[in-house]
């Protein structure tokens, strides 16, 4: 940040960069390329619309849809007006009303497939105490929700001015596939960084299957693909990459879950010119800067300016300048010194870190630990295994035993499959790590709509 801009809020610096982007491409959507100049005009139009709808500093406005020219312009206009945005997507339909109430949203903008927006006014909402206090800062805000896999979703309030600070130092701009959903903090982080660095966002139109993503890469000549290991495994299995020119991709970032070694090796072969980079972040803390040891390694360094890390009893703790403002409906998870326990088990070697798994997902069988990713790595290296998910199964004597869900490339007799997999696992794993049960599921049976692997809590 230059001396002249030191006192300018970070989000305003990003907006000024967008305003000065000129004829450079800002967005690709439905085969259309939009320049920064046109994009800025849409942002100004949304600024006027929000003003007419009574959305001012500190007001809470929700939007429902996917990344597009209009949703992108609306979010940036709301940030410009210092409002609090609540992005939502189709997978929360069953909980939509409750989430809007939790955030105290005054309006909901729904965006159609052709990018038209309708405004739904909501009955006078009750303002959450945390948001009422946050308004005193005069900063734009962001509300995202946890997945709710362990119970009721938690509403997370982030200060966009604070989150934006990590993007002030100029860096390379990318033509970025906007793969991560906009109601996911990682998706918002990707969205903000794309425009902060003068890059271009490539919208997917609400669909995230391998054919759509491959076509978007080819059409827009995308250079950055931020995604998940599960989606990369789908891309490999589909073989759709062979039908498209994906040579423009220079960087693939992957996170939100552990990467199987077999998948990482295959991605390196499919994208020989791309750097592979593991990322790490939490909605409560922000996305840390990371550095993989090399393309074929799962060891990395995490941290960067504004972040501190420590490992206590094998568990990663983080302290961040970009800590969330707080939960809307739960106590803060930070200790008195501002540290948060991530729940991720790690090991350290030569200054690099390797993630072993979430503490809650580690299987305890007869007092011995089993990390699901270790067994999944073995299963996915075996013939005819397209994907594998390993989870705990209750046992009256051992406490827990290992169970595996697998999907196949070709049908196989269930009994013969189980016998084959058990024998091959016994050759490569300690006996207590070998699954006692193998369940065949279809390819979609391993992940949620965010392409993140889901391990059932069967305890």
C-alpha positions as MATLAB code, in Angstrom:
seq = 'XXXXXXXXXXXXXXXXXXXXXXXXXXXXXXXXXXXXXXXXXXXXXXXXXXXXXXXXXXXXXXXXXXXXXXXXXXXXXXXXXXXXXXXXXXXXXXXXXXXXXXXXXXXXXXXXXXXXXXXXXXXXXXXXXXXXXXXXXXXXXXXXXXXXXXXXXXXXXXXXXXXXXXXXXXXXXXXXXXXXXXXXXXXXXXXXXXXXXXXXXXXXXXXXXXXXXXXXXXXXXXXXXXXXXXXXXXXXXXXXXXXXXXXXXXXXXXXXXXXXXXXXXXXXXXXXXXXXXXXXXXXXXXXXXXXXXXXXXXXXXXXXXXXXXXXXXXXXXXXXXXXXXXXXXXXXXXXXXXXXXXXXXXXXXXXXXXXXXXXXXXXXXXXXXXXXXXXXXXXXXXXXXXXXXXXXXXXXXXXXXXXXXXXXXXXXXXXXXXXXXXXXXXXXXXXXXXXXXXXXXXXXXXXXXXXXXXXXXXX';
ca = [
       0.000    0.000    0.000;
       1.478    3.389   -0.940;
       1.759    6.229    1.557;
      -0.996    8.106   -0.273;
      -3.400    5.183    0.072;
      -2.456    4.181    3.632;
      -5.586    5.667    5.152;
      -7.961    4.505    2.419;
      -9.954    1.393    3.433;
      -8.759   -1.699    1.583;
     -12.125   -2.435   -0.031;
     -12.199    1.068   -1.507;
      -8.781    0.515   -3.073;
     -10.091   -2.654   -4.714;
     -13.138   -0.790   -6.017;
     -10.922    1.940   -7.447;
      -8.893   -0.684   -9.300;
     -12.080   -2.080  -10.787;
     -13.197    1.403  -11.813;
      -9.895    1.970  -13.600;
      -9.781   -1.408  -15.337;
     -10.798    0.022  -18.709;
     -11.129   -2.377  -21.645;
      -9.457   -5.330  -19.940;
     -11.782   -8.350  -19.547;
     -13.468   -8.588  -16.147;
     -16.014  -11.394  -16.596;
     -16.869  -14.281  -18.899;
     -20.467  -15.474  -18.728;
     -22.648  -17.449  -21.175;
     -20.139  -16.977  -23.988;
     -19.985  -13.215  -23.379;
     -16.889  -11.226  -22.414;
     -17.423   -8.121  -20.292;
     -14.820   -5.375  -19.891;
     -14.014   -3.634  -16.624;
     -15.566   -0.443  -18.010;
     -18.885   -2.230  -18.648;
     -18.625   -4.042  -15.335;
     -18.179   -0.744  -13.487;
     -21.269    0.665  -15.175;
     -23.247   -2.313  -13.848;
     -21.856   -1.704  -10.365;
     -22.958    1.944  -10.537;
     -26.406    0.876  -11.741;
     -26.695   -1.475   -8.772;
     -25.515    1.271   -6.454;
     -28.464    3.366   -7.625;
     -30.872    0.435   -7.323;
     -29.748   -0.384   -3.787;
     -30.153    3.254   -2.813;
     -33.666    3.269   -4.261;
     -34.442    0.075   -2.325;
     -33.259    1.722    0.890;
     -30.095   -0.365    1.307;
     -27.545    1.841    3.038;
     -24.533    1.454    5.320;
     -25.106   -1.281    7.886;
     -28.238   -2.681    6.225;
     -28.373   -6.423    5.556;
     -29.118   -7.492    1.971;
     -29.224  -11.145    0.896;
     -28.832  -12.470   -2.633;
     -29.682  -15.891   -4.026;
     -28.015  -17.276   -7.135;
     -24.567  -17.962   -8.556;
     -21.682  -15.879   -9.854;
     -22.787  -13.800  -12.850;
     -22.394  -10.209  -14.068;
     -25.398   -9.062  -12.030;
     -24.666  -10.933   -8.786;
     -21.041   -9.789   -8.962;
     -22.051   -6.169   -9.568;
     -24.641   -6.288   -6.804;
     -22.147   -7.591   -4.226;
     -19.543   -4.988   -5.106;
     -22.147   -2.192   -5.107;
     -23.311   -3.309   -1.663;
     -19.699   -3.292   -0.449;
     -19.345    0.204   -1.932;
     -22.391    1.285    0.078;
     -20.923   -0.373    3.211;
     -23.890   -2.720    3.509;
     -23.750   -6.284    4.852;
     -24.205   -8.957    2.166;
     -25.529  -12.485    2.660;
     -24.851  -14.623   -0.442;
     -26.966  -17.787   -0.686;
     -27.210  -20.662   -3.176;
     -29.711  -23.354   -4.076;
     -28.485  -25.996   -1.644;
     -29.895  -24.056    1.340;
     -33.521  -23.968    0.137;
     -34.792  -26.008    3.086;
     -33.163  -23.620    5.561;
     -33.541  -20.366    3.636;
     -36.047  -18.636    5.906;
     -34.136  -19.479    9.060;
     -30.847  -18.275    7.615;
     -32.375  -14.969    6.517;
     -33.843  -14.491    9.985;
     -30.520  -15.324   11.625;
     -28.760  -12.658    9.554;
     -31.538  -10.086    9.992;
     -31.850   -9.614    6.210;
     -34.182   -6.814    5.164;
     -34.337   -7.832    1.491;
     -33.596  -10.856   -0.677;
     -32.557  -10.453   -4.313;
     -33.236  -13.562   -6.379;
     -31.295  -13.936   -9.631;
     -32.750  -16.018  -12.474;
     -30.822  -18.159  -14.945;
     -30.865  -15.248  -17.421;
     -29.408  -12.931  -14.748;
     -32.528  -10.937  -13.959;
     -33.028   -9.865  -10.354;
     -36.229   -9.565   -8.350;
     -36.374   -7.974   -4.910;
     -38.316   -9.599   -2.078;
     -38.867   -7.412    0.957;
     -39.050   -9.248    4.246;
     -41.085   -8.448    7.350;
     -39.223   -6.093    9.681;
     -36.295   -8.300   10.717;
     -34.822   -8.412   14.192;
     -31.263   -7.119   14.028;
     -28.783   -9.536   15.633;
     -26.853   -7.963   18.494;
     -23.526   -8.648   16.772;
     -24.611   -6.836   13.616;
     -25.974   -3.892   15.581;
     -22.590   -3.513   17.253;
     -20.717   -4.049   13.966;
     -22.573   -1.156   12.346;
     -20.620    1.210   14.576;
     -17.484    0.436   12.517;
     -19.068    1.778    9.333;
     -17.538   -1.087    7.343;
     -19.095   -3.401    4.753;
     -19.809   -6.890    6.063;
     -20.266  -10.453    4.879;
     -22.350  -13.229    6.430;
     -21.664  -16.852    5.510;
     -22.910  -20.005    7.182;
     -21.239  -23.200    8.276;
     -22.447  -26.338    6.542;
     -24.367  -27.515    9.588;
     -22.905  -31.026    9.346;
     -22.583  -31.147   13.143;
     -25.892  -29.477   13.936;
     -27.579  -26.129   13.340;
     -25.622  -23.882   10.936;
     -23.638  -21.073   12.511;
     -23.784  -17.594   11.027;
     -20.337  -16.057   10.598;
     -19.946  -12.279   10.316;
     -16.814  -11.035    8.550;
     -15.553   -7.456    8.191;
     -14.996   -7.005    4.436;
     -12.674   -4.051    5.034;
     -10.468   -6.322    7.119;
     -10.706   -9.287    4.727;
      -9.716   -7.011    1.821;
      -6.406   -5.990    3.380;
      -4.581   -9.105    2.189;
      -5.291   -8.113   -1.430;
      -3.750   -4.630   -1.344;
      -0.229   -5.642   -2.396;
      -0.363   -5.913   -6.218;
      -0.005   -9.455   -7.553;
      -0.539  -11.288  -10.801;
      -4.108  -11.291  -12.090;
      -5.620  -14.570  -13.256;
      -8.445  -15.640  -15.525;
     -10.140  -17.504  -12.728;
     -12.817  -20.195  -12.856;
     -15.308  -19.126  -10.156;
     -15.813  -22.714   -9.037;
     -16.262  -22.359   -5.281;
     -19.789  -21.214   -4.490;
     -20.361  -17.588   -3.557;
     -21.894  -18.484   -0.164;
     -18.657  -20.227    0.766;
     -15.926  -18.026    2.291;
     -13.408  -19.559   -0.101;
     -15.663  -18.569   -2.996;
     -15.896  -14.979   -1.758;
     -12.127  -14.904   -1.218;
     -11.558  -16.042   -4.822;
     -14.110  -13.507   -6.104;
     -12.484  -10.596   -4.283;
      -8.912  -11.532   -5.223;
      -9.851  -11.915   -8.893;
     -10.829   -8.266   -9.256;
      -8.314   -6.915   -6.725;
      -5.510   -8.061   -9.011;
      -7.127   -7.049  -12.297;
      -7.972  -10.601  -13.322;
     -11.143  -11.936  -14.926;
     -13.830  -14.133  -13.400;
     -15.163  -17.056  -15.428;
     -18.758  -17.821  -14.390;
     -20.170  -21.349  -14.648;
     -23.895  -20.614  -14.829;
     -24.881  -22.668  -11.810;
     -23.446  -25.962  -13.108;
     -20.192  -27.518  -11.929;
     -19.793  -30.773  -13.764;
     -16.520  -31.667  -15.541;
     -17.892  -30.949  -19.046;
     -19.045  -27.429  -18.118;
     -15.803  -26.585  -16.329;
     -13.629  -27.950  -19.154;
     -15.617  -26.002  -21.733;
     -15.335  -22.816  -19.664;
     -11.572  -23.222  -19.360;
     -11.219  -23.725  -23.097;
     -13.548  -20.879  -24.107;
     -12.181  -18.243  -21.727;
      -8.579  -19.497  -21.820;
      -8.716  -19.638  -18.036;
      -5.398  -19.700  -16.228;
      -6.483  -20.511  -12.649;
      -8.722  -23.328  -11.439;
      -9.507  -23.181   -7.700;
     -11.327  -26.393   -6.819;
     -11.534  -29.453   -4.571;
      -9.822  -32.856   -4.689;
     -13.225  -34.497   -5.138;
     -13.968  -32.474   -8.269;
     -10.508  -33.204   -9.679;
     -11.206  -36.892   -9.163;
     -14.474  -36.464  -11.100;
     -12.596  -34.706  -13.893;
     -10.102  -37.565  -14.093;
     -12.795  -40.249  -14.108;
     -14.863  -38.460  -16.780;
     -11.892  -38.240  -19.186;
     -13.571  -35.092  -20.529;
     -10.202  -33.345  -20.356;
      -9.152  -35.305  -23.450;
     -11.875  -33.593  -25.513;
     -10.895  -30.005  -24.605;
      -7.851  -27.778  -24.798;
      -6.983  -27.086  -21.162;
      -3.415  -25.971  -21.860;
      -4.135  -22.400  -20.696;
      -4.292  -23.513  -17.048;
      -1.173  -22.330  -15.213;
      -2.265  -22.884  -11.619;
      -4.609  -25.315   -9.876;
      -5.357  -24.629   -6.223;
      -7.098  -27.274   -4.151;
      -8.428  -27.260   -0.617;
     -11.466  -27.756    1.678;
     -10.509  -31.450    2.118;
      -7.498  -33.772    1.961;
      -6.053  -34.677   -1.430;
      -5.598  -38.398   -2.225;
      -2.069  -39.110   -3.463;
      -3.347  -40.982   -6.523;
      -5.499  -38.026   -7.553;
      -2.611  -35.579   -7.143;
      -0.351  -37.710   -9.338;
      -2.974  -38.009  -12.088;
      -3.717  -34.273  -12.045;
       0.007  -33.610  -12.502;
      -0.064  -35.807  -15.605;
      -3.204  -34.224  -17.089;
      -1.968  -30.658  -16.462;
       1.808  -30.957  -16.995;
       2.232  -27.183  -17.393;
       0.227  -26.212  -14.302;
       1.542  -25.564  -10.831;
      -0.443  -27.398   -8.161;
      -0.934  -25.564   -4.886;
      -2.666  -26.745   -1.746;
      -4.643  -24.034    0.066;
      -5.939  -23.777    3.598;
      -8.463  -21.571    5.319;
     -11.485  -21.431    7.588;
     -14.490  -19.130    7.384;
     -13.738  -17.942   10.905;
     -10.110  -17.038   10.112;
      -9.805  -16.285    6.414;
      -7.667  -18.005    3.776;
      -3.983  -18.282    4.647;
      -1.241  -17.910    2.067;
       0.340  -21.261    1.323;
       3.332  -22.768   -0.434;
       3.444  -26.422   -1.485;
       6.878  -28.050   -1.303;
       6.495  -29.140   -4.925;
       3.805  -30.244   -7.393;
       3.729  -33.832   -6.240;
       3.876  -33.102   -2.522;
       1.156  -32.810    0.127;
       3.587  -30.977    2.429;
       3.126  -27.209    2.586;
       3.779  -24.052    4.542;
       0.809  -21.950    5.659;
       0.633  -18.478    7.160;
       1.721  -15.217    5.598;
       1.321  -11.645    6.733;
      -1.392  -11.291    9.368;
      -1.460  -14.990   10.330;
       0.291  -16.942   13.088;
       0.265  -20.718   13.522;
       1.220  -23.161   16.240;
       0.779  -26.887   16.785;
      -0.369  -28.142   20.192;
      -0.570  -31.920   20.768;
      -0.622  -32.440   17.005;
      -3.523  -29.999   16.429;
      -3.141  -26.809   14.397;
      -4.020  -23.489   16.063;
      -4.223  -20.174   14.189;
      -4.330  -16.512   15.146;
      -5.358  -14.124   12.399;
      -5.746  -10.398   11.817;
      -8.707  -11.385    9.624;
     -10.552  -13.189   12.412;
     -14.294  -13.076   11.970;
     -16.224  -10.451   13.886;
     -18.020  -13.361   15.524;
     -20.803  -15.938   15.278;
     -24.345  -14.618   15.062;
     -25.701  -17.518   17.095;
     -22.863  -19.101   19.052;
     -20.006  -18.192   21.429;
     -16.671  -17.185   19.896;
     -14.179  -20.061   19.477;
     -11.109  -17.904   20.231;
      -9.128  -18.122   23.447;
      -8.117  -15.083   25.507;
      -5.086  -14.476   23.277;
      -7.042  -14.722   20.021;
      -6.005  -18.253   19.021;
      -8.486  -20.705   17.497;
      -8.164  -24.482   17.526;
      -8.833  -25.658   13.961;
      -9.422  -29.310   14.878;
      -7.017  -30.379   12.111;
      -4.358  -32.940   13.004;
      -0.998  -32.236   11.360;
       2.585  -33.413   11.375;
       5.626  -31.161   10.950;
       8.838  -31.957    9.073;
      11.642  -29.635    7.923;
       9.460  -26.567    8.333;
       6.598  -28.021    6.258;
       3.219  -29.255    7.455;
       1.099  -32.198    6.296;
      -2.582  -32.484    7.167;
      -3.675  -35.876    8.496;
      -7.389  -35.233    8.919;
     -10.012  -33.623   11.087;
      -9.802  -34.753   14.688;
     -13.522  -35.557   14.554;
     -12.994  -37.888   11.564;
     -10.122  -39.918   12.991;
     -11.251  -43.506   13.602;
     -10.359  -44.961   17.006;
     -10.323  -48.728   16.734;
      -9.270  -50.531   19.908;
      -7.314  -47.473   21.058;
      -5.409  -47.109   17.771;
      -5.852  -44.181   15.384;
      -6.807  -44.644   11.738;
      -6.701  -41.626    9.426;
      -9.310  -42.064    6.661;
      -7.060  -40.513    3.977;
      -4.419  -43.224    4.528;
      -6.900  -45.998    3.747;
      -8.465  -44.011    0.889;
      -5.037  -43.598   -0.711;
      -4.630  -47.375   -0.774;
      -8.140  -48.074   -2.075;
      -7.878  -45.494   -4.869;
      -4.658  -47.051   -6.099;
      -6.404  -50.409   -6.654;
      -7.899  -51.569   -9.983;
     -11.454  -50.512  -10.858;
     -11.802  -48.092   -7.899;
     -13.085  -44.724   -9.065;
     -13.446  -43.142   -5.628;
     -13.406  -44.155   -1.981;
     -14.649  -42.669    1.283;
     -13.569  -44.160    4.590;
     -15.492  -43.574    7.815;
     -16.025  -45.005   11.285;
     -18.534  -47.759   12.040;
     -19.565  -48.434   15.683;
     -18.368  -51.715   17.207;
     -19.411  -53.119   20.625;
     -15.887  -54.269   21.529;
     -13.448  -52.167   19.475;
     -15.420  -48.940   19.841;
     -15.079  -48.208   16.132;
     -13.972  -50.108   13.065;
     -13.214  -48.979    9.531;
     -15.886  -48.928    6.817;
     -15.359  -47.939    3.182;
     -17.723  -46.689    0.492;
     -16.380  -47.222   -3.014;
     -17.563  -46.375   -6.504;
     -16.412  -48.391   -9.507;
     -15.498  -47.838  -13.131;
     -17.051  -51.190  -14.110;
     -19.608  -53.400  -12.280;
     -18.171  -56.186  -10.149;
     -19.707  -58.987   -8.101;
     -20.129  -57.524   -4.583;
     -18.774  -60.587   -2.756;
     -15.772  -60.965   -5.046;
     -15.119  -57.231   -4.853;
     -15.094  -57.262   -1.037;
     -12.782  -60.266   -0.944;
     -10.399  -58.683   -3.464;
     -10.268  -55.337   -1.687;
      -9.823  -56.927    1.727;
      -6.942  -59.063    0.475;
      -5.234  -56.136   -1.282;
      -5.664  -53.863    1.741;
      -4.182  -56.547    4.017;
      -1.069  -56.489    1.839;
      -0.585  -52.745    2.327;
      -2.149  -51.812    5.667;
      -1.964  -52.881    9.292;
      -4.811  -55.248   10.105;
      -6.701  -52.742   12.278;
      -6.787  -50.261    9.359;
      -8.390  -52.677    6.889;
     -12.098  -51.941    6.304;
     -14.427  -54.571    7.737;
     -17.131  -53.600    5.258;
     -17.164  -52.331    1.675;
     -20.265  -50.601    0.321;
     -20.652  -49.842   -3.379;
     -22.187  -46.423   -4.097;
     -22.610  -44.399   -7.262;
     -20.081  -41.713   -8.173;
     -22.131  -38.966   -6.502;
     -22.367  -40.869   -3.215;
     -19.157  -39.430   -1.791;
     -19.665  -35.669   -1.803;
     -22.029  -32.760   -1.237;
     -23.007  -30.012   -3.690;
     -19.742  -28.203   -2.921;
     -17.751  -31.208   -4.176;
     -16.430  -31.884   -0.694;
     -16.202  -35.441    0.578;
     -18.763  -36.290    3.264;
     -17.989  -38.923    5.885;
     -21.101  -40.080    7.758;
     -21.052  -39.837   11.538;
     -22.123  -43.373   12.378;
     -20.974  -43.360   15.994;
];
